[in-house]
CSV table of C-alpha atoms in Angstrom, one decimal:
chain,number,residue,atom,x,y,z
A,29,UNK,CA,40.4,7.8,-3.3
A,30,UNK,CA,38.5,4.7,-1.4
A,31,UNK,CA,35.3,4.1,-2.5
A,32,UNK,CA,32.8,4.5,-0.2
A,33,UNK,CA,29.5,1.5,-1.0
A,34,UNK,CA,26.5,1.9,0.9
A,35,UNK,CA,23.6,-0.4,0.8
A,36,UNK,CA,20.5,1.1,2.1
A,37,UNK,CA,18.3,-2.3,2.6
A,38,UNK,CA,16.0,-5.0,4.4
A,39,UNK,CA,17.2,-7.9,5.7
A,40,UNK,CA,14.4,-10.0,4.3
A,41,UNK,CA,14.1,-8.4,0.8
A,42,UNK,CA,15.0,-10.4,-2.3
A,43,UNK,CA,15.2,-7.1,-3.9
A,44,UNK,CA,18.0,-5.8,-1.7
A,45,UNK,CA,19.4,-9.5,-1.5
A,46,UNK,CA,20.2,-8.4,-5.5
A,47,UNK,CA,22.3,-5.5,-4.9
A,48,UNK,CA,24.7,-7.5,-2.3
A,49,UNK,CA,24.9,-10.4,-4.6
A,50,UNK,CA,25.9,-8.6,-7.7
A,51,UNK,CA,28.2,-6.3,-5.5
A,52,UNK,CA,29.2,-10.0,-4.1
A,53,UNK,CA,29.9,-11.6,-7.2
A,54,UNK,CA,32.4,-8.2,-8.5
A,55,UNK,CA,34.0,-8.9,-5.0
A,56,UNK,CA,33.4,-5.3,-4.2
A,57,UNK,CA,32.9,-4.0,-0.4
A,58,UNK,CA,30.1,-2.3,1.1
A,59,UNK,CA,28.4,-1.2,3.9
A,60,UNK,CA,25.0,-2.2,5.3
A,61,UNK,CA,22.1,0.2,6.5
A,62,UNK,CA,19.2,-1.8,7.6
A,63,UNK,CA,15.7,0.4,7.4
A,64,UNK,CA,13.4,-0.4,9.8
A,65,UNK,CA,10.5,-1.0,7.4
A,66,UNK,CA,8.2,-2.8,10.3
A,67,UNK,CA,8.1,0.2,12.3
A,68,UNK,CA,8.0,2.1,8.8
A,69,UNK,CA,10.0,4.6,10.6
A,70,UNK,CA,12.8,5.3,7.4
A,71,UNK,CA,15.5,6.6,7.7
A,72,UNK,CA,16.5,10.8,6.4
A,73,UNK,CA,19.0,9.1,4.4
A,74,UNK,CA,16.9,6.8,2.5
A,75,UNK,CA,14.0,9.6,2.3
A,76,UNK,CA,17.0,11.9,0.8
A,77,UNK,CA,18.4,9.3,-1.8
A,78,UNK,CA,15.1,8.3,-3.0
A,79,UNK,CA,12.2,10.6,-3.0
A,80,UNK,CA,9.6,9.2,-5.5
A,81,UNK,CA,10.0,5.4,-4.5
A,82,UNK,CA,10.9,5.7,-0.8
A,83,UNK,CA,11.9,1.8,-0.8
A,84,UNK,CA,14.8,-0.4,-0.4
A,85,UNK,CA,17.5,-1.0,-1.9
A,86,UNK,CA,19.4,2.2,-2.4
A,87,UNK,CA,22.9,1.6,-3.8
A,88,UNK,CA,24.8,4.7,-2.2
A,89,UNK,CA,28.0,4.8,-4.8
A,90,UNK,CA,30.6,8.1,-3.1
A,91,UNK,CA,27.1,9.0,-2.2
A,92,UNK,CA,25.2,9.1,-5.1
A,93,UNK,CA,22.3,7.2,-5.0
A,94,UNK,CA,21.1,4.4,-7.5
A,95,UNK,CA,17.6,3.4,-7.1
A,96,UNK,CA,15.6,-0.1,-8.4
A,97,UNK,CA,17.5,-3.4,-7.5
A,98,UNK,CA,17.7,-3.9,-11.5
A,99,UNK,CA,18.7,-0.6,-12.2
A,100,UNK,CA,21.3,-1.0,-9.2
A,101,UNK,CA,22.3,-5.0,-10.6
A,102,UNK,CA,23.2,-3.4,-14.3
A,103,UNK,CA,24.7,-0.3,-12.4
A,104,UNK,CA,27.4,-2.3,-10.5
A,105,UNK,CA,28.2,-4.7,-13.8
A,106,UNK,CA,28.9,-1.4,-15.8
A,107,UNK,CA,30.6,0.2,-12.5
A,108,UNK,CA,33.1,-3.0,-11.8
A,109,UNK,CA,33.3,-4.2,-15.7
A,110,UNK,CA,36.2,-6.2,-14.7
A,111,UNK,CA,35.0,-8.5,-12.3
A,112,UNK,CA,32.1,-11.7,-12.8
A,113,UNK,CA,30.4,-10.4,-16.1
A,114,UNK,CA,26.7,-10.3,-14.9
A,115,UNK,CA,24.6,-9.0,-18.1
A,116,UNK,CA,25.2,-10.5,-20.9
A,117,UNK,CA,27.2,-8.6,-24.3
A,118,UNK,CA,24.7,-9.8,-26.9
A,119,UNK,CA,22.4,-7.6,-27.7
A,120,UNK,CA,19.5,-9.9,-28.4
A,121,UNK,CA,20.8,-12.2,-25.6
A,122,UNK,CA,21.1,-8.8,-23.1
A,123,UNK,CA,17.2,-7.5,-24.0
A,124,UNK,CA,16.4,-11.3,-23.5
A,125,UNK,CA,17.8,-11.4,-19.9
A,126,UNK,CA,16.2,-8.0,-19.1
A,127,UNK,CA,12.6,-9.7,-20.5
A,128,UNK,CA,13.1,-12.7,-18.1
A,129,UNK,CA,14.1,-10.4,-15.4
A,130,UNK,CA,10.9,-8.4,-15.7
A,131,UNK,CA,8.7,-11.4,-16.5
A,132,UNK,CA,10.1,-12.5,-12.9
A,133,UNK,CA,9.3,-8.8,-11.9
A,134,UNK,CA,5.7,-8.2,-13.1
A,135,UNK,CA,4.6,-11.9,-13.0
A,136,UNK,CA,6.2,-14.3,-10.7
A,137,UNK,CA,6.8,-12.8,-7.8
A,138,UNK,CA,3.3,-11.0,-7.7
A,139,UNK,CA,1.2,-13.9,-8.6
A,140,UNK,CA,2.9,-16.3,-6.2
A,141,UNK,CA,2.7,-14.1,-3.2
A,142,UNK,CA,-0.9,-13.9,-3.9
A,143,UNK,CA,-1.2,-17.6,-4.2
A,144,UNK,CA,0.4,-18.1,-1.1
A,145,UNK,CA,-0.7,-15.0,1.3
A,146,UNK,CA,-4.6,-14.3,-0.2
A,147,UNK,CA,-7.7,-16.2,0.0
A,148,UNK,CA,-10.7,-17.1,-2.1
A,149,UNK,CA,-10.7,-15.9,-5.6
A,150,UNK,CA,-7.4,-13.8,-5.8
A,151,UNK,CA,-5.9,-17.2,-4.5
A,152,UNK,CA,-7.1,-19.3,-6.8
A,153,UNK,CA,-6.3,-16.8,-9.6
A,154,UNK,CA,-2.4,-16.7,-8.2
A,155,UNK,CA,-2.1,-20.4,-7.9
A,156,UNK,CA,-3.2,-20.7,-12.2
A,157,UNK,CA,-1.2,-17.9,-12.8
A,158,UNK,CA,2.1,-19.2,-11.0
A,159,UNK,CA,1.1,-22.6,-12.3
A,160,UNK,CA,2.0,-21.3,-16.1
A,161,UNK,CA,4.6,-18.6,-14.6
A,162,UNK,CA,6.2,-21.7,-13.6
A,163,UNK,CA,6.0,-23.9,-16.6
A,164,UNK,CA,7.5,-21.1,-18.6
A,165,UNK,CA,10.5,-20.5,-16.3
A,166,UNK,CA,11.3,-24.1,-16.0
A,167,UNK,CA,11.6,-24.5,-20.0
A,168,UNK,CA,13.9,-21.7,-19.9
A,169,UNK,CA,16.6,-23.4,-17.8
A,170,UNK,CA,16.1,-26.7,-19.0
A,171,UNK,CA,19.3,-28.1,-20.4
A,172,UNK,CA,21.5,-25.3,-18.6
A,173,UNK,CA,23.0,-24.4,-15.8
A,174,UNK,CA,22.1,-20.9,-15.1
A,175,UNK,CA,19.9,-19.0,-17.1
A,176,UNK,CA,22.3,-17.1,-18.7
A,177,UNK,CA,24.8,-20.1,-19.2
A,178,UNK,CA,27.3,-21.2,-17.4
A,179,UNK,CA,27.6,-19.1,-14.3
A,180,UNK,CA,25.3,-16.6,-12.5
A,181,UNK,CA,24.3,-14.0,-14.6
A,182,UNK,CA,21.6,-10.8,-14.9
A,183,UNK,CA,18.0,-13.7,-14.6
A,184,UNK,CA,19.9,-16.0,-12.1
A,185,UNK,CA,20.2,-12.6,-9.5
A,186,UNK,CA,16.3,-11.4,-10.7
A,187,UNK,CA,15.3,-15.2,-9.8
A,188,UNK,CA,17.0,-15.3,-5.7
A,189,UNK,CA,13.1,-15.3,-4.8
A,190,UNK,CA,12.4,-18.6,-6.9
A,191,UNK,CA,15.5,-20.1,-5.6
A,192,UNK,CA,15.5,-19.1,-1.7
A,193,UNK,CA,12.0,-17.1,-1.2
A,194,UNK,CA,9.5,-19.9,-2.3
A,195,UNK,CA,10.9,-22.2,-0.3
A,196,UNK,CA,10.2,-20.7,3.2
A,197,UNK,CA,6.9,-18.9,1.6
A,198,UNK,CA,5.5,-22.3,0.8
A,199,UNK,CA,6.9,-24.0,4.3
A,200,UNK,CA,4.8,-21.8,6.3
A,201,UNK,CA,1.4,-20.7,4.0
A,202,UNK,CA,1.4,-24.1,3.6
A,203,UNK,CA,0.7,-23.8,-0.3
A,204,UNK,CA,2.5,-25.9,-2.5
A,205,UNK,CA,3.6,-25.0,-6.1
A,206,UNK,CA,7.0,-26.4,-7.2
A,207,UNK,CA,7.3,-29.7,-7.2
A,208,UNK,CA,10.0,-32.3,-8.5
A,209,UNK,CA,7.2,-33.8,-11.1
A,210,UNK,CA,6.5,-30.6,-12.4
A,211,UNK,CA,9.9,-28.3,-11.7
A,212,UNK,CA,12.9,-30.9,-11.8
A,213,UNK,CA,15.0,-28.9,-13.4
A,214,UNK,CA,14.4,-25.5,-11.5
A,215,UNK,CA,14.0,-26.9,-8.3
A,216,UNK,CA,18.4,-28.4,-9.4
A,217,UNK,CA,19.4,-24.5,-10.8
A,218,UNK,CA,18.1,-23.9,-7.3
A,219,UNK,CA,20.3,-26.1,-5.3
A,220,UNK,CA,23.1,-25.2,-8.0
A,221,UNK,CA,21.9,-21.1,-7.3
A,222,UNK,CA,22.1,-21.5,-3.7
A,223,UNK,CA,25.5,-24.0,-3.2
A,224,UNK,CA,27.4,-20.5,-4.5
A,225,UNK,CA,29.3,-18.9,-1.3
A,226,UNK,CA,28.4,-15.6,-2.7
A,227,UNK,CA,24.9,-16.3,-2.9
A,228,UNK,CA,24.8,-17.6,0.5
A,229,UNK,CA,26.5,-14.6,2.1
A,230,UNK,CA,23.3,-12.7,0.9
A,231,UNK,CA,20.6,-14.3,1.9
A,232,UNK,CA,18.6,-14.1,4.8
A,233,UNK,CA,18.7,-16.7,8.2
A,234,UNK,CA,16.2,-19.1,7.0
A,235,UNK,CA,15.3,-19.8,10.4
A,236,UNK,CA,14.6,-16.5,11.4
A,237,UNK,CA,12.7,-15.1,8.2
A,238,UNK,CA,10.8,-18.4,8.6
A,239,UNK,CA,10.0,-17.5,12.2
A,240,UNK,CA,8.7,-13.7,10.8
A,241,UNK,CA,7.0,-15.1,7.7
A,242,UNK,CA,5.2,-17.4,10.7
A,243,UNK,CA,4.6,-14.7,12.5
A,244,UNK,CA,2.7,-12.9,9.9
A,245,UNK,CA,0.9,-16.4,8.9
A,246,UNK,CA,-0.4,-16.3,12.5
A,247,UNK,CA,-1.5,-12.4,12.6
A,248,UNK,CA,-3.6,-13.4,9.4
A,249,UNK,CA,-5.2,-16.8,10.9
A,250,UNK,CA,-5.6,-14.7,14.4
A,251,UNK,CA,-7.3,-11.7,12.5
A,252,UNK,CA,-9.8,-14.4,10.5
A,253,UNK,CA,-10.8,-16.1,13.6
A,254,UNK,CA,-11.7,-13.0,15.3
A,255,UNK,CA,-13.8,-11.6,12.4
A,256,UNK,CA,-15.4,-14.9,12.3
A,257,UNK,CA,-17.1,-15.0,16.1
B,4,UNK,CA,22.3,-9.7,-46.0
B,5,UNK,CA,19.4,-7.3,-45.9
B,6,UNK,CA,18.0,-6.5,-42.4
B,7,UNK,CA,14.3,-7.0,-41.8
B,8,UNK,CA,13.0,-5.0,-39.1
B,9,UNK,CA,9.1,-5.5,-38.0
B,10,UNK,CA,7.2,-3.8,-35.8
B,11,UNK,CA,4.2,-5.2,-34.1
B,12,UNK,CA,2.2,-2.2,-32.9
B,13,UNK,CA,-1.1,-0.2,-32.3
B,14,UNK,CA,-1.6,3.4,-33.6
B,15,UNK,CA,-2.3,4.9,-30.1
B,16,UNK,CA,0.1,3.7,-28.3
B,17,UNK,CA,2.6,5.7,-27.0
B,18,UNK,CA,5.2,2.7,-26.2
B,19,UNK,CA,4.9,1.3,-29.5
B,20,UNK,CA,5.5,5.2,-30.6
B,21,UNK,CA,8.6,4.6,-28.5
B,22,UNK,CA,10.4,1.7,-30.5
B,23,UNK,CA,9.0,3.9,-33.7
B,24,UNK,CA,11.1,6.9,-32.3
B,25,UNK,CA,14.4,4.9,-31.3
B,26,UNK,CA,14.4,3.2,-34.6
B,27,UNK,CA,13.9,6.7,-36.4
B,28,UNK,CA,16.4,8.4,-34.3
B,29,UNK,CA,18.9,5.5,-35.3
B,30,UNK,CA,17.5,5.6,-39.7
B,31,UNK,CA,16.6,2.3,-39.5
B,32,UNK,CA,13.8,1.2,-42.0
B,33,UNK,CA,11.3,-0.8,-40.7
B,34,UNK,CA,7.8,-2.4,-41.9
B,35,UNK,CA,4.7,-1.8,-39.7
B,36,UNK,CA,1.7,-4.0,-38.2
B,37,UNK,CA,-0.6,-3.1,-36.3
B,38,UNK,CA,-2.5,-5.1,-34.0
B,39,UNK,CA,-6.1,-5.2,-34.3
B,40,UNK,CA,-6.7,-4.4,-30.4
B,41,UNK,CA,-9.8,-3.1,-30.8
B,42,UNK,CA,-11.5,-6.1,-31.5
B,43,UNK,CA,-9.2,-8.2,-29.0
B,44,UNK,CA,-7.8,-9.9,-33.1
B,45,UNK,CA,-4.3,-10.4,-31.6
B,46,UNK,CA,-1.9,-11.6,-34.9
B,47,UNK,CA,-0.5,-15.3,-35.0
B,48,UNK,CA,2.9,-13.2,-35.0
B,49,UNK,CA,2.0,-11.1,-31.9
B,50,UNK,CA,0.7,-14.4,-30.3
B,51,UNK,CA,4.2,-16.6,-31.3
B,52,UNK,CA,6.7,-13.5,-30.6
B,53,UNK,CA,5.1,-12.5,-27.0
B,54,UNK,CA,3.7,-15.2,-25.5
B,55,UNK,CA,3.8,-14.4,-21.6
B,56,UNK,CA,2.6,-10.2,-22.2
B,57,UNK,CA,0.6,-10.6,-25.4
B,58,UNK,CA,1.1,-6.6,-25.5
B,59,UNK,CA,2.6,-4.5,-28.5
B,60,UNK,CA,5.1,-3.1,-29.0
B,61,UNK,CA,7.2,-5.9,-30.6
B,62,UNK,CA,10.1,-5.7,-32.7
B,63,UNK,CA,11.3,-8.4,-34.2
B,64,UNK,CA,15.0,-8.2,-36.0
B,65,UNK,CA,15.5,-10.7,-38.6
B,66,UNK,CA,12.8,-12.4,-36.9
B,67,UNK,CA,13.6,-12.8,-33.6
B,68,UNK,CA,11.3,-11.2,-30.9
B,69,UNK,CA,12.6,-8.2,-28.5
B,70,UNK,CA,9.9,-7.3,-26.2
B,71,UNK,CA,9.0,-4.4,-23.6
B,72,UNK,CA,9.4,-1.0,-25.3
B,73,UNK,CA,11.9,0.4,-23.2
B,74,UNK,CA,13.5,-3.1,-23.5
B,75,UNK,CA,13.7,-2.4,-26.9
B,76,UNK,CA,14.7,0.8,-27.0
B,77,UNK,CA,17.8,0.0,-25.5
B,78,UNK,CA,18.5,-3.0,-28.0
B,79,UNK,CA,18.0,-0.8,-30.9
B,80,UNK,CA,21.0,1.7,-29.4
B,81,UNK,CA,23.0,-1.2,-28.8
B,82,UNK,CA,23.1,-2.9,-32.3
B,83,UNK,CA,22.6,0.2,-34.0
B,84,UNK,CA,25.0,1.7,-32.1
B,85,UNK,CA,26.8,3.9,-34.7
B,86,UNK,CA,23.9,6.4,-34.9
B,87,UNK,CA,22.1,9.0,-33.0
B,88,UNK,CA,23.0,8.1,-29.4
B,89,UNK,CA,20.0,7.2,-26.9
B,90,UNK,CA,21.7,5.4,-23.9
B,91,UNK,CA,23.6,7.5,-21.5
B,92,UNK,CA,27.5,6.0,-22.0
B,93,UNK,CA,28.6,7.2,-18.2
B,94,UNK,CA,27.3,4.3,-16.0
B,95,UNK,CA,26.4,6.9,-12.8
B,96,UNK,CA,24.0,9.0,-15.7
B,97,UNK,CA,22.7,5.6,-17.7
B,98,UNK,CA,21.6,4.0,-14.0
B,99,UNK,CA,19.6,7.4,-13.8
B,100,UNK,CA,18.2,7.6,-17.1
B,101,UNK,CA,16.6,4.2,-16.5
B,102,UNK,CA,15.3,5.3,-13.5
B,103,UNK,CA,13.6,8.4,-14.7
B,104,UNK,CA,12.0,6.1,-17.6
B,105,UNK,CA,10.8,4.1,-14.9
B,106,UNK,CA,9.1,6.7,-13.0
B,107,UNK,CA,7.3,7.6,-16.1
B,108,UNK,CA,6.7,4.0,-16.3
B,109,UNK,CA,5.4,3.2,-13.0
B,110,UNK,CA,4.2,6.7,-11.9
B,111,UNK,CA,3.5,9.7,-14.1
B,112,UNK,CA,1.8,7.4,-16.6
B,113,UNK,CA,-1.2,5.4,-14.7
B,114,UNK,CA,-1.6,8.5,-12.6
B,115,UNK,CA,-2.1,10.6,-15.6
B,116,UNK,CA,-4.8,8.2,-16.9
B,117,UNK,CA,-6.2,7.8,-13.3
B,118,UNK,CA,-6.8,11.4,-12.7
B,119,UNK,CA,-8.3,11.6,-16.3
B,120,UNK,CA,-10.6,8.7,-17.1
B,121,UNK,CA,-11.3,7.8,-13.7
B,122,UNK,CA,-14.2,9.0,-10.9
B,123,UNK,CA,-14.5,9.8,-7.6
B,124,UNK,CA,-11.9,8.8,-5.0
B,125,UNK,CA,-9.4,7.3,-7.5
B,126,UNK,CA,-9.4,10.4,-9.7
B,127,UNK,CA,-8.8,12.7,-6.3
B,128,UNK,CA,-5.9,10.8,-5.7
B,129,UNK,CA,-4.7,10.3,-9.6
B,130,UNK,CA,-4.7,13.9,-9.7
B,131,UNK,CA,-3.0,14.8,-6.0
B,132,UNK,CA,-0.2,11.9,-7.2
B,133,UNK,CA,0.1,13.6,-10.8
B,134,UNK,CA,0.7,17.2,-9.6
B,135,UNK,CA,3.1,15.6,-7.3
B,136,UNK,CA,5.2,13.9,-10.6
B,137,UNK,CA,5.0,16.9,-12.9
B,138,UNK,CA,6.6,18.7,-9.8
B,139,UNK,CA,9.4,16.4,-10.0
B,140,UNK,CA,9.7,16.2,-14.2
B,141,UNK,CA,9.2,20.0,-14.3
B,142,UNK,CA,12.7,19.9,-11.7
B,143,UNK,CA,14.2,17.3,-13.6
B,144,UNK,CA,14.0,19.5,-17.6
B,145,UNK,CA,14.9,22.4,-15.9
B,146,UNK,CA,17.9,24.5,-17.0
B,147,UNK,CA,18.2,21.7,-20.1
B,148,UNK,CA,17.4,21.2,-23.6
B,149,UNK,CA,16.4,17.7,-23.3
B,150,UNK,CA,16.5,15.0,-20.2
B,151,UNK,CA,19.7,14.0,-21.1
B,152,UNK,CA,21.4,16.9,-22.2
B,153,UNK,CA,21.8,18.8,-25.9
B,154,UNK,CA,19.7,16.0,-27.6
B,155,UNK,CA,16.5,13.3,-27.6
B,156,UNK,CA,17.8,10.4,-25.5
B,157,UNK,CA,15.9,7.3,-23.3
B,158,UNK,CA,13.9,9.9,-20.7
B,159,UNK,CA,12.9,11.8,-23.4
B,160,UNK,CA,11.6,8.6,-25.6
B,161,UNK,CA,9.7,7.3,-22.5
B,162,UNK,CA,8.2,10.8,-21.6
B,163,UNK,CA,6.8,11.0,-25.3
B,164,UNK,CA,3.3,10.4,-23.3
B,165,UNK,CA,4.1,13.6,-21.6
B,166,UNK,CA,4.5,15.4,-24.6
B,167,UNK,CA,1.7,14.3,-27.0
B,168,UNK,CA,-0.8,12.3,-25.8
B,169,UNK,CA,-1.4,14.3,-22.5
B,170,UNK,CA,-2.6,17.1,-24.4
B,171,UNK,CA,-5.1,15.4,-26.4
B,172,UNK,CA,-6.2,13.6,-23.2
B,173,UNK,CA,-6.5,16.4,-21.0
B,174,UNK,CA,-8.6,18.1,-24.1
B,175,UNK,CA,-11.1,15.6,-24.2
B,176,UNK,CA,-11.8,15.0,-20.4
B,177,UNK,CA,-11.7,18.5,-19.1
B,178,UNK,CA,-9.0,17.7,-16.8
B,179,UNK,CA,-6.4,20.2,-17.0
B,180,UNK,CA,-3.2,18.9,-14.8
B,181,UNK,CA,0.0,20.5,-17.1
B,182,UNK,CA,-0.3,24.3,-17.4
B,183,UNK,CA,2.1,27.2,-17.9
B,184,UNK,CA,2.2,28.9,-14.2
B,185,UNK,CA,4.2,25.2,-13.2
B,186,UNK,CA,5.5,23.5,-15.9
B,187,UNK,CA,6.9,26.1,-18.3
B,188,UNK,CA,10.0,24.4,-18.7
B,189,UNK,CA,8.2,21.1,-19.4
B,190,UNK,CA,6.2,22.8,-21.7
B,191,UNK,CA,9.1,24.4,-23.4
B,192,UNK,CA,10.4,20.9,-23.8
B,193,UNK,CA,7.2,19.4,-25.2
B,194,UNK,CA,7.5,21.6,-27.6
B,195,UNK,CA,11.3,21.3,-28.7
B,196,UNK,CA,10.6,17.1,-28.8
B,197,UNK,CA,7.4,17.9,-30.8
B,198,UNK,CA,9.0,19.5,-33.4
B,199,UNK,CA,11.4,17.4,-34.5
B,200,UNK,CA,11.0,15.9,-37.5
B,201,UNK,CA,11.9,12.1,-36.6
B,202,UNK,CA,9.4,12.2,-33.6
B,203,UNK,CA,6.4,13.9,-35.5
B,204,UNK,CA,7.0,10.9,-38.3
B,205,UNK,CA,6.4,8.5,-35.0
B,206,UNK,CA,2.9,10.1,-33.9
B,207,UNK,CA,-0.7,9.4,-34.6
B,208,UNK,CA,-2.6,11.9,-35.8
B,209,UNK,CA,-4.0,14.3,-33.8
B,210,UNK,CA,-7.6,14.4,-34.4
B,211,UNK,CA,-8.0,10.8,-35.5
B,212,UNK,CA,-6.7,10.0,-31.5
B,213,UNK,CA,-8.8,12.8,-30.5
B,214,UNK,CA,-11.8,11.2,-32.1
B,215,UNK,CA,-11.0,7.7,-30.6
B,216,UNK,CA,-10.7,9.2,-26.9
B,217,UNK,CA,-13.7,11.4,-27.9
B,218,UNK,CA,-15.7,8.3,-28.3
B,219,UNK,CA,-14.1,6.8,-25.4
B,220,UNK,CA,-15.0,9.5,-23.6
B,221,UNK,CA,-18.9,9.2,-24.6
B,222,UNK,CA,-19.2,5.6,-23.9
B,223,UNK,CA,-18.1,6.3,-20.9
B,224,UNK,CA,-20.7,9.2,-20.1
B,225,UNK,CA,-23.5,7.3,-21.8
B,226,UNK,CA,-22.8,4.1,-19.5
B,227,UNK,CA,-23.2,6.8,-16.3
B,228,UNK,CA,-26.3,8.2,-17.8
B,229,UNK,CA,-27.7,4.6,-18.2
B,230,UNK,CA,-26.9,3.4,-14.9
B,231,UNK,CA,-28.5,7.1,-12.8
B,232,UNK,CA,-31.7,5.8,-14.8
């Protein structure tokens, strides 16, 4: 029987940008259903295959769904064992990669939207909160290549946002928060992270997620100005 | 060698209860410590072992750290794997399990406490989101013994909130979300989880948490009284 691999997703998400890599990496074929999440107008299948979350991604697998881009990542490494090994065998060094992957989860990506889209207090609060977020995540790939060793593994996929994300977030907002003084080595897993044809093949147009990401940067500015008169 | 297996916990808390339950499930000894969190008194231990959360539960085996309760829950069934199974083997039924833990996670827990400890507009909604959970975790243990079949695996470990401490919560703040009319099955499962003897041995004691949320409950009402003056 062919397998049928549907990816319910956004274009600009880093969450669905996970499910395509680690479907990318196994080499595995699949088909893409965009949502149109700007016009939140989703679609019956999406509503159908996830109820409680309504959100992107959905992994449809001979049309059962998987839900959470995690969930999904660790769901496609167990599905296509064969293929690039994406979490780790270890034990220790499996809950380890999970704990990085959720520290990127719960604490990165939060805190540096807020230090790049909010204002006043919550701002400021981001910034010192990415500022040791950062400092943390740099010591762990010091002296490697990818997090996990030496090719793309379970916290190298959780991390696209560092690698791809924060650059075109920090472009536009103007905020800056990695640095080559600061982020050497992160700012090079980067470049290594994003020189990988697979990788590439999942990510979004960086001009045209810059031009929406500007877009939005204007709607704010516009919206400030006009409470201000 | 011998094994040393430490857990960093708090009485109350139903993740540390969590690790406590995979760990007994599996007949591994382990030594307890509990955290002084009343007092804000975090160990040197807790401090060194979970430096980014600072939050119990944490196990540490043969002294190095695992963190995030369901994290660990999984890395107990993998190294003791020989034991009482907790992890779904079949990929399509594990992806799901982890998804139902997180909707326990994410969902029925902070909605719970919302709709209980909380006023006004947040408590309206707590309480319109709970109703719509239980809905889905009353569908979910229908027609089964536990979540994940014939025996306690990962849903049930992360819905031991649902079972225990919801009762003693609902008793001390008058809110009554879980009855008989909708949730018989859940119910019915509450009490099969309850009465095992492995998860009882993981539990606080009823009216010692009963007396803590009691005086919770109290400070709360006296703080209202104060401030109407």
């Amino acid at each position: 029987m062919a397998e049928e691999v549907k990816v319910l997703r956004f274009w600009t998400s880093p969450f669905s940008g996970r499910v395509e890599l680690a479907l990318g990496l196994k080499g595995v074929s699949y088909e893409i259903f965009d949502e149109d999440l700007p016009n939140k107008k989703l679609s019956p299948l999406l509503l159908e295959s996830s109820p409680i979350y309504k959100e992107v991604p959905v992994l449809l697998h001979n049309g059962k769904p998987v839900i959470g881009s995690m969930t999904i990542v660790e769901y496609v490494d167990d599905t296509w064992g064969n293929g690039h090994p994406i979490v780790p065998k270890d034990p220790y060094e499996r809950a380890r990669a999970r704990y990085l992957a959720s520290f990127i989860d719960d604490k990165i990506i939060p805190n540096f939207r807020k230090a790049c889209w909010l204002e006043g207090e919550e701002q400021k609060r981001g910034m010192e909160e990415t500022k040791e977020n950062l400092k943390i995540l740099e010591g762990e790939i010091k002296g490697k290549k990818f997090f996990g060793g030496d090719d793309i593994g379970l916290v190298d996929i959780a991390a696209n946002y560092v690698a791809f994300w924060t650059g075109v977030v920090q472009k536009v907002t103007g905020v800056s928060l990695i640095n080559e003084e600061n982020h050497s080595n992160l700012l090079k897993w980067s470049q290594r992270f994003l020189s990988s044809d697979v990788v590439k093949g999942t990510l979004p147009d960086r001009e045209e997620l810059t031009a929406l990401y500007q877009a939005a940067r204007d709607a704010i500015l516009a919206k400030k100005a006009l409470s201000a008169n």
